[in-house]
Amino acid sequence: MKKRISIFGSTGSIGQNTLDLVRCDKNSFEIVALTGGKNIEQLVKDAIEFCPEIVVTAYPELLHELRAGLEGLNIPAAAGDAAVLEAAERPADWIMSAIVGVAGLAPSLRAVAQGTVLALANKESLVTAGPLLLQMAAESEAKVVPVDSEHSAIFQALLGEDISTVERIIITASGGAFRDLSKSELEFVTPAQAQTHPNWSMGQRITIDSASMFNKAMELIETKEFFRISEKKIEAIIHPESLMHAIVGFNDGGMMAHLGPPDMRHSIGFALNYPKRKNINVARLDFKTIKKFTFLEADEVRYPALRLAREVMRRGGLWGSGFNAAKEVALDRFLTQEIGFLDMAKVVELTLDKLDNLGILNNQPKQLGDILNADDEARQISRAINV
Ligand code: NDP
Ligand code: MG
């Protein structure tokens, strides 16, 4: 029987890699829903190729364009946030959550409520709502499989293991576009320079977040939320080759490292075929040419995002929502060159300080609305911060 799958954020980097894997194994899958945002050309192209039950753009003003592209074909189209949520309720065996930003949270929660397998790329879902999402998954008996490469690596290293025997988890960071620049040089880098990644090909926002280490900061929080272990056991280290994605250390001194090429199709494919493994056409590592693995300290002074992530992990509650929203606003402000590269961390820190003084972040979110309210407050504050 074919696996019925939906892809949220199908027009993005993760979405396209997912469709690439489906394309290579077309007889195994049936597409329920494809959802995108502004890239209607891609959405139409993929809808024509994969014939989903429904195709959705998040933007109502683009519905006429989507419908025009699908004219004469029997593929229903819809638009708007409510239509995205409705698509997440359509029965599916496997759902990819790959919308970028906090916009991906509501569809993740809807998907999890139907008790399916949720392949979770949208890291904001865990950072802002980890306990809520996992509690809903437990209630609906949904299985959440992480897609972020480091978390897929940890997940794979933990297969058959008892989490209580884990002493430490180390996630690796490439160091991003500016790994070799001095702190004073970092002050003047531009968005265009930040948009190139030495090893991975990803969406624009996550690529810049890699250069600022906000991506790794998010991933530290993701690790704590997904694997439910103390922040004291979680570390980040710079590994410029991006071949070792995570290392899990156990209480008998043994360590399990996960290695693979820097190609998201490995972790997407692992989630797509879980609990089986299938042949995936990614490069195989050749240790004769690799020769060495390099590791460097991920310095929390050079990368304040990592220091802030520690505070967020320690504090819990709505701290992840405040952190993520402030980070998204700071990135927007950097992209329009209103603030500099190093100012992003200052905006986030000052926003968290203000939210803390207002007592907004300490409650444990019980529902989506609690998270969206904190997100809203954090955005307003971070937009107004002068640095
Ligand atoms: P992209 O920017 O490439 O794609 C984002 C997707 O979300 C696109 O389909 C986009 O539509 C859609 N989208 C954007 N805004 C909205 C909105 N408001 N409502 C609904 N849909 C929207 O991102 P990535 O694929 O790089 O990343 C997706 C998620 O996966 C992020 O959370 C990221 O952190 C995470 N991730 C990504 C990795 C990677 O290698 N790329 C690795 C690990 C995690 P459109 O383009 O049509 O406007
Ligand atoms: Mg990652």
XYZ file of C-alpha atoms in Angstrom, residues 42-369:
328
model
C 7.092 25.925 -8.032
C 3.857 24.979 -6.307
C 2.080 24.632 -9.673
C 4.957 22.668 -11.168
C 4.997 20.212 -8.260
C 1.203 19.924 -8.161
C 1.217 18.968 -11.845
C 3.952 16.395 -11.270
C 2.648 14.852 -8.023
C -1.168 15.329 -8.326
C -1.929 16.026 -4.648
C -5.453 15.856 -3.237
C -5.107 19.547 -2.349
C -2.579 22.268 -3.023
C -2.468 25.332 -0.775
C -0.719 28.680 -0.738
C -0.609 30.495 2.597
C -1.358 33.767 0.786
C -5.030 34.347 -0.232
C -4.037 37.060 -2.711
C -2.128 34.423 -4.717
C -5.008 31.954 -5.051
C -6.054 33.229 -8.504
C -2.489 32.711 -9.751
C -2.395 29.188 -8.319
C -5.771 28.336 -9.862
C -4.715 29.794 -13.219
C -1.634 27.570 -13.208
C -3.772 24.507 -12.551
C -6.521 25.341 -15.047
C -7.989 22.316 -16.774
C -6.450 19.939 -14.236
C -8.485 18.222 -11.583
C -6.389 19.486 -8.635
C -8.246 21.463 -5.957
C -6.479 24.596 -4.718
C -7.002 26.674 -1.588
C -5.340 29.589 0.174
C -4.795 31.190 3.569
C -3.697 30.040 7.004
C -7.018 28.278 7.674
C -6.615 26.282 4.464
C -3.093 25.279 5.528
C -4.513 24.040 8.850
C -7.335 22.214 7.107
C -4.729 20.475 4.954
C -2.896 19.388 8.133
C -6.092 17.651 9.278
C -6.375 15.560 6.127
C -5.624 11.961 7.016
C -2.036 11.110 6.111
C 0.444 8.472 7.222
C 3.357 10.904 7.229
C 3.530 14.685 7.368
C 6.582 16.852 6.723
C 6.585 20.097 8.715
C 8.949 22.347 6.749
C 7.392 25.807 6.810
C 9.988 28.326 7.960
C 9.463 30.266 11.189
C 6.781 30.220 13.845
C 4.193 30.040 11.036
C 5.020 26.323 10.979
C 3.901 25.731 14.562
C 0.101 25.619 14.130
C 0.299 23.132 11.211
C 2.726 20.971 13.249
C 0.266 20.869 16.155
C -2.669 20.049 13.863
C -0.676 17.310 12.181
C 0.372 15.788 15.488
C -3.220 15.819 16.721
C -4.197 13.345 14.006
C -1.790 10.770 15.460
C 0.377 10.397 12.398
C 4.147 10.376 11.853
C 5.346 13.963 11.976
C 8.693 14.564 10.288
C 9.759 17.727 12.049
C 12.082 20.085 10.190
C 10.431 23.250 11.528
C 12.709 23.827 14.501
C 10.565 26.665 15.794
C 7.905 24.095 16.760
C 10.230 22.550 19.329
C 11.883 25.785 20.447
C 8.588 27.548 21.130
C 6.306 24.650 22.027
C 8.365 21.522 22.702
C 6.497 20.240 25.784
C 3.062 21.042 24.289
C 3.851 19.344 20.973
C 5.262 16.221 22.614
C 2.389 16.014 25.089
C -0.091 16.215 22.195
C 1.908 13.557 20.353
C 1.762 11.284 23.395
C -2.006 11.767 23.647
C -2.678 11.107 19.951
C 0.039 8.440 19.685
C 1.733 10.401 16.941
C 5.389 9.651 16.311
C 7.619 12.692 15.946
C 10.802 12.061 13.966
C 13.303 14.918 13.898
C 14.614 16.067 10.518
C 17.192 18.647 11.553
C 20.413 16.781 10.757
C 21.869 16.968 14.272
C 18.664 15.725 15.878
C 18.195 13.002 13.313
C 21.778 12.011 14.150
C 21.044 11.912 17.902
C 17.795 10.032 17.271
C 19.678 7.427 15.239
C 22.459 7.134 17.839
C 19.806 6.542 20.507
C 17.906 3.782 18.705
C 17.603 0.919 21.177
C 19.269 2.937 23.951
C 17.948 4.101 27.307
C 17.987 7.911 27.478
C 18.700 7.767 31.232
C 22.158 6.341 30.433
C 23.085 9.402 28.348
C 25.797 11.529 29.931
C 26.174 14.133 27.222
C 25.024 15.084 23.765
C 27.299 17.088 21.492
C 25.949 18.743 18.365
C 28.304 20.055 15.718
C 28.296 23.412 13.944
C 30.125 24.234 10.728
C 30.809 27.755 11.958
C 28.933 29.225 8.978
C 30.111 31.745 6.443
C 32.227 33.798 8.879
C 33.979 31.152 10.935
C 37.430 32.534 10.139
C 36.673 36.249 10.596
C 37.711 38.177 13.691
C 35.007 39.668 15.887
C 35.834 43.185 14.639
C 35.504 42.034 11.019
C 32.104 40.528 11.838
C 30.745 43.960 12.644
C 30.633 45.012 8.999
C 29.520 41.870 7.161
C 26.500 42.227 4.856
C 23.390 40.050 4.367
C 24.710 39.029 0.927
C 27.933 37.728 2.495
C 26.000 35.879 5.207
C 23.872 34.023 2.671
C 26.528 31.589 1.555
C 27.185 28.440 3.531
C 30.494 26.577 3.268
C 28.927 23.080 3.331
C 25.134 22.983 3.374
C 22.623 24.249 0.826
C 19.640 25.625 2.787
C 17.000 28.360 2.823
C 18.110 32.002 3.178
C 17.102 32.506 6.818
C 18.710 29.371 8.241
C 21.901 30.089 6.287
C 22.260 33.497 7.957
C 21.306 31.937 11.301
C 24.206 29.524 10.761
C 26.666 32.391 10.353
C 25.429 34.107 13.531
C 25.204 30.756 15.417
C 21.530 31.451 16.107
C 20.843 28.260 14.223
C 23.029 26.283 16.642
C 21.415 28.127 19.552
C 18.002 26.979 18.293
C 19.363 23.455 17.946
C 20.647 23.359 21.538
C 17.132 24.249 22.676
C 15.630 21.711 20.245
C 17.896 19.022 21.729
C 16.787 19.775 25.254
C 13.111 19.811 24.264
C 13.062 16.774 22.001
C 15.221 14.421 24.065
C 14.111 15.905 27.397
C 17.543 15.990 28.950
C 19.167 18.562 31.190
C 20.780 21.510 29.436
C 23.935 20.742 31.413
C 24.397 17.602 29.310
C 24.156 19.410 25.959
C 27.121 20.947 24.169
C 27.905 22.475 20.775
C 31.261 22.201 19.061
C 32.553 23.616 15.793
C 33.369 20.962 13.224
C 34.196 22.750 9.942
C 33.907 19.651 7.737
C 30.201 19.083 8.667
C 30.576 15.313 8.372
C 29.937 14.343 11.992
C 26.522 15.664 12.964
C 26.165 14.671 16.602
C 27.832 12.550 19.254
C 26.054 10.864 22.147
C 28.109 9.900 25.212
C 26.837 7.159 27.557
C 27.521 6.478 31.232
C 29.920 3.633 30.433
C 32.247 6.027 28.588
C 31.166 4.846 25.142
C 30.198 7.371 22.492
C 28.095 6.987 19.370
C 28.813 9.481 16.604
C 26.650 9.880 13.534
C 28.441 10.647 10.280
C 27.207 11.384 6.806
C 27.548 13.827 3.923
C 26.173 17.350 4.477
C 23.036 16.550 2.506
C 19.611 16.958 4.085
C 18.247 14.138 1.950
C 19.824 11.690 4.404
C 17.856 12.844 7.446
C 14.709 13.573 5.410
C 14.963 10.109 3.862
C 15.551 8.506 7.249
C 12.347 10.155 8.528
C 10.440 9.342 5.322
C 11.201 5.635 5.515
C 11.238 5.316 9.324
C 11.273 2.765 10.926
C 12.814 1.118 7.850
C 15.966 2.189 6.069
C 15.972 2.422 2.283
C 18.718 3.114 -0.214
C 19.152 6.866 -0.615
C 21.206 8.417 -3.335
C 23.471 10.641 -1.226
C 27.268 10.710 -1.438
C 29.116 8.073 0.595
C 32.028 9.245 2.745
C 35.481 8.244 1.588
C 37.807 8.298 4.605
C 40.915 8.087 2.446
C 40.167 11.533 1.040
C 38.716 12.994 4.259
C 41.832 12.100 6.297
C 40.965 14.198 9.372
C 38.128 15.633 11.404
C 38.673 19.048 12.974
C 36.982 20.299 16.147
C 37.111 23.825 17.592
C 35.545 25.342 20.672
C 32.202 27.091 20.118
C 33.041 30.174 22.140
C 30.025 31.693 23.925
C 31.724 35.111 24.042
C 32.295 35.212 20.298
C 28.817 33.720 19.732
C 26.412 35.321 22.242
C 23.538 33.387 20.637
C 24.890 30.256 22.353
C 25.025 31.960 25.739
C 21.450 33.182 25.276
C 20.339 29.656 24.330
C 21.692 28.384 27.683
C 19.578 30.932 29.514
C 16.520 29.957 27.460
C 17.070 26.259 28.209
C 17.494 26.983 31.928
C 14.391 29.132 32.143
C 11.942 27.062 30.024
C 8.338 28.339 29.928
C 7.857 30.876 27.158
C 11.539 31.797 26.915
C 11.881 29.827 23.683
C 9.017 31.793 22.115
C 10.533 35.120 23.141
C 13.942 34.052 21.897
C 12.694 32.811 18.538
C 10.469 35.819 17.831
C 13.210 38.300 18.745
C 15.663 36.369 16.582
C 13.266 36.430 13.599
C 12.765 40.199 13.961
C 16.496 40.804 14.420
C 17.155 38.833 11.236
C 14.559 40.889 9.317
C 16.218 44.058 10.590
C 19.647 42.766 9.515
C 18.307 41.807 6.078
C 17.074 45.363 5.495
C 20.418 46.620 6.822
C 18.730 48.558 9.595
C 21.065 46.849 12.082
C 24.474 45.198 11.789
C 25.332 41.513 12.045
C 26.491 41.658 15.681
C 23.470 43.757 16.643
C 21.175 40.782 16.124
C 22.282 39.161 19.385
C 21.983 42.504 21.194
C 18.382 42.887 20.007
C 17.532 39.387 21.196
C 19.194 39.840 24.594
C 17.576 43.219 25.248
C 14.184 41.851 24.175
C 14.486 38.909 26.557
C 15.521 41.280 29.385
C 12.443 43.443 28.782
C 10.099 40.474 28.520
C 11.589 39.068 31.721
C 11.062 42.363 33.548
C 7.449 42.339 32.384
C 7.110 38.775 33.750
C 5.838 37.540 30.399
C 8.027 34.511 29.821
C 7.819 32.393 32.936
C 4.472 30.643 32.445
C 4.354 27.200 30.910
C 2.372 27.483 27.625
C -0.763 25.346 27.698
C -2.075 26.152 24.249
C -1.067 27.664 20.938
C -2.555 31.047 21.910
